């Protein structure tokens, strides 16, 4: 079965603290994983993808095939990071994205 | 460059009615995907159109149908509306139907079925 699990619906941390948003996936093929973000009153937008291996807005995510995880991390949270974050898996062939249910991140001042 | 647009923004229908939602893809994009996002859930894939042909479908009944036009804009049609169809409907456009191409999302259409 193709599934993406984000175990935390809500996550609250203080400004300057480290952040980790968890994502686990289930997929028999070679996974292509993404993190999408939705800021307040804005549309869903791509934050980063694992194949790029880049850091965006201080966020990084490493694909761990052994643990089937793609956790999103940032060493020092900022207030502007408050948003809804979705982990997504690309199902190749079907070219569809399978999303987790999302984690609402709140950064407290 | 124009981003993805969707119309209408909001829509209220009653059970049994039919609805058509519209999406204009980002300039230069030839692929459109539709997603349903119920309250408190992540988006769920409905189907994708590439160059006017359906290119993949999720687990949705046949009363969900779509079209893509020569200018790559797209419609989502839902017949015999049910209460559970109440959701935010998202359209996303991308270039090409293969590979991990970034999908650019529209603002969505909020459908309420009474």
Coordinates of C-alpha atoms in Angstrom, one line a residue:
Chain A
X1 CA 0.0 0.0 0.0
X2 CA 1.1 3.5 -0.7
X3 CA 0.8 5.7 2.3
X4 CA 2.4 8.7 4.0
X5 CA 2.1 9.2 7.7
X6 CA 2.6 12.4 9.7
X7 CA 2.1 11.3 13.3
X8 CA 1.8 14.8 14.7
X9 CA -1.2 16.9 13.7
X10 CA 0.1 19.8 15.9
X11 CA 3.6 20.8 16.8
X12 CA 4.5 23.9 18.9
X13 CA 8.0 25.0 19.6
X14 CA 9.6 28.2 20.8
X15 CA 11.5 30.6 18.5
X16 CA 15.2 29.6 18.3
X17 CA 14.5 26.0 19.2
X18 CA 15.1 23.1 16.8
X19 CA 12.2 21.7 14.8
X20 CA 11.6 18.2 13.5
X21 CA 8.5 17.3 11.6
X22 CA 8.1 13.6 11.2
X23 CA 7.1 11.8 8.0
X24 CA 7.1 8.0 7.3
X25 CA 6.1 6.4 4.1
X26 CA 5.1 3.0 2.7
X27 CA 5.9 2.3 -0.9
X28 CA 7.3 -0.7 -2.8
X29 CA 9.0 1.4 -5.5
X30 CA 11.8 3.9 -5.4
X31 CA 10.5 6.8 -3.4
X32 CA 10.4 10.4 -4.6
X33 CA 9.5 12.5 -1.6
X34 CA 8.5 16.2 -1.1
X35 CA 7.7 18.6 1.6
X36 CA 4.9 21.1 0.8
X37 CA 4.1 24.1 3.0
X38 CA 1.0 26.3 3.3
X39 CA 1.4 29.6 5.0
X40 CA -1.7 31.4 6.3
X41 CA -3.9 32.6 3.5
X42 CA -1.5 31.3 0.9
X43 CA -1.6 28.4 -1.5
X44 CA 0.2 25.1 -1.1
X45 CA 3.7 25.4 -2.3
X46 CA 6.8 23.2 -2.6
X47 CA 9.3 23.6 0.1
X48 CA 11.8 21.0 -0.9
X49 CA 12.3 17.6 -2.6
X50 CA 14.7 14.9 -1.5
X51 CA 16.4 14.5 -4.9
X52 CA 17.6 18.2 -4.7
X53 CA 19.4 17.6 -1.4
X54 CA 19.1 21.3 -0.8
X55 CA 18.3 23.5 2.2
X56 CA 15.4 25.9 1.8
X57 CA 14.7 28.6 4.4
X58 CA 17.0 26.7 6.7
X59 CA 15.0 23.4 6.4
X60 CA 16.6 20.1 5.4
X61 CA 15.1 16.6 4.9
X62 CA 17.0 13.4 4.5
X63 CA 15.5 10.3 3.0
X64 CA 16.2 7.2 5.2
X65 CA 15.1 4.2 3.2
X66 CA 15.9 1.8 6.1
X67 CA 13.5 3.6 8.4
X68 CA 11.2 4.7 5.5
X69 CA 11.3 8.2 6.8
X70 CA 11.7 11.7 5.4
X71 CA 11.7 14.0 8.4
X72 CA 11.9 17.8 8.0
X73 CA 14.4 19.6 10.3
X74 CA 15.5 23.1 11.1
X75 CA 18.0 23.9 13.8
X76 CA 16.6 27.2 14.8
X77 CA 12.9 27.9 14.3
X78 CA 11.7 31.4 13.3
X79 CA 8.2 32.8 13.8
X80 CA 7.7 33.0 10.0
X81 CA 8.0 29.2 9.9
X82 CA 4.5 28.9 11.4
X83 CA 2.4 27.1 8.8
X84 CA 0.9 23.8 7.7
X85 CA 3.4 21.3 6.4
X86 CA 2.6 18.3 4.2
X87 CA 4.9 15.4 3.3
X88 CA 4.1 13.9 -0.1
X89 CA 5.2 10.8 -2.0
X90 CA 5.2 10.7 -5.8
X91 CA 3.8 7.5 -7.2
X92 CA 5.7 7.0 -10.5
X93 CA 3.8 5.9 -13.5
X94 CA 0.6 7.2 -12.1
X95 CA 2.3 10.6 -11.5
X96 CA 0.2 11.2 -8.5
X97 CA 1.2 12.7 -5.2
X98 CA 0.1 10.9 -2.0
X99 CA 0.0 13.4 0.9
X100 CA 0.1 12.9 4.6
X101 CA -2.5 14.5 6.7
X102 CA -0.3 17.4 7.6
X103 CA 1.3 18.9 10.7
X104 CA 0.4 22.4 11.9
X105 CA 3.6 24.0 13.1
X106 CA 3.4 26.9 15.5
X107 CA 6.4 28.9 16.5
X108 CA 5.9 30.7 19.8
X109 CA 7.8 34.0 20.4
Chain B
X1 CA 4.3 34.4 -15.8
X2 CA 0.7 33.7 -14.6
X3 CA 0.2 31.2 -11.8
X4 CA -2.6 28.6 -11.5
X5 CA -6.0 30.1 -11.2
X6 CA -9.3 28.4 -10.1
X7 CA -12.9 29.4 -10.3
X8 CA -15.2 29.8 -8.6
X9 CA -13.6 30.5 -5.2
X10 CA -16.6 29.2 -3.3
X11 CA -19.7 27.2 -4.3
X12 CA -22.8 25.9 -2.5
X13 CA -24.8 23.0 -4.0
X14 CA -27.4 20.6 -2.8
X15 CA -27.3 16.8 -2.8
X16 CA -27.9 15.3 -6.2
X17 CA -26.9 18.4 -8.2
X18 CA -23.9 18.6 -10.6
X19 CA -21.0 20.9 -10.4
X20 CA -18.2 22.1 -12.7
X21 CA -14.9 23.5 -11.3
X22 CA -12.4 25.2 -13.5
X23 CA -8.6 25.5 -13.5
X24 CA -6.2 27.5 -15.7
X25 CA -2.7 26.1 -15.6
X26 CA 0.5 28.0 -15.2
X27 CA 1.9 29.4 -18.5
X28 CA 3.8 26.7 -20.3
X29 CA 2.5 23.8 -18.3
X30 CA 0.8 20.9 -20.1
X31 CA -0.3 18.7 -17.2
X32 CA -3.1 19.3 -14.7
X33 CA -3.8 17.3 -11.5
X34 CA -6.9 17.6 -9.4
X35 CA -7.0 16.9 -5.6
X36 CA -9.7 16.8 -3.0
X37 CA -8.9 18.1 0.4
X38 CA -11.4 17.3 3.2
X39 CA -11.3 19.3 6.4
X40 CA -8.3 18.3 8.5
X41 CA -6.8 16.0 5.9
X42 CA -4.1 16.2 3.3
X43 CA -5.0 16.5 -0.4
X44 CA -6.2 13.3 -2.1
X45 CA -5.4 12.7 -5.8
X46 CA -8.5 12.5 -8.0
X47 CA -6.9 12.4 -11.5
X48 CA -4.4 13.9 -13.8
X49 CA -4.6 15.1 -17.4
X50 CA -1.7 15.4 -19.8
X51 CA -2.2 16.8 -23.3
X52 CA -5.9 16.4 -23.1
X53 CA -5.8 12.7 -22.0
X54 CA -6.5 11.3 -18.6
X55 CA -3.1 10.1 -17.3
X56 CA -3.8 8.5 -14.0
X57 CA -6.8 8.3 -11.6
X58 CA -7.1 7.9 -7.9
X59 CA -9.8 6.0 -5.9
X60 CA -12.8 8.2 -6.9
X61 CA -16.0 7.0 -8.4
X62 CA -16.9 7.6 -12.1
X63 CA -19.2 10.5 -11.2
X64 CA -15.9 12.5 -10.8
X65 CA -14.9 13.3 -14.4
X66 CA -12.7 15.8 -16.1
X67 CA -11.6 17.4 -19.2
X68 CA -8.5 19.2 -20.4
X69 CA -8.7 21.7 -23.3
X70 CA -6.1 22.5 -26.0
X71 CA -4.9 25.5 -24.0
X72 CA -4.3 23.0 -21.1
X73 CA -6.9 24.5 -18.9
X74 CA -9.1 21.9 -17.2
X75 CA -12.5 21.2 -15.7
X76 CA -13.5 18.9 -12.9
X77 CA -17.1 17.7 -13.1
X78 CA -18.9 16.0 -10.2
X79 CA -22.4 14.5 -10.8
X80 CA -25.0 13.4 -8.2
X81 CA -23.3 15.4 -5.4
X82 CA -23.2 13.8 -2.0
X83 CA -22.6 15.5 1.4
X84 CA -19.2 13.9 1.6
X85 CA -18.1 15.8 -1.5
X86 CA -17.9 18.9 0.6
X87 CA -14.2 19.8 0.5
X88 CA -11.5 22.1 -1.0
X89 CA -10.7 21.1 -4.5
X90 CA -7.2 21.9 -5.6
X91 CA -5.8 22.0 -9.1
X92 CA -2.1 21.7 -9.7
X93 CA -0.2 22.2 -13.0
X94 CA 3.2 20.9 -14.0
X95 CA 5.3 20.5 -17.1
X96 CA 5.4 16.9 -18.4
X97 CA 3.9 13.8 -17.1
X98 CA 7.1 11.9 -16.1
X99 CA 9.6 12.5 -13.4
X100 CA 9.4 14.4 -10.2
X101 CA 8.2 17.6 -11.8
X102 CA 7.1 20.3 -9.3
X103 CA 3.4 20.7 -9.2
X104 CA 2.2 24.3 -8.8
X105 CA -1.1 24.6 -6.9
X106 CA -4.0 26.9 -7.3
X107 CA -5.8 28.6 -4.4
X108 CA -8.6 26.0 -4.5
X109 CA -12.4 26.0 -4.8
X110 CA -14.4 25.4 -1.6
X111 CA -17.4 23.3 -2.3
X112 CA -20.2 22.9 0.2
X113 CA -22.9 20.3 -0.4
X114 CA -26.1 20.8 1.7

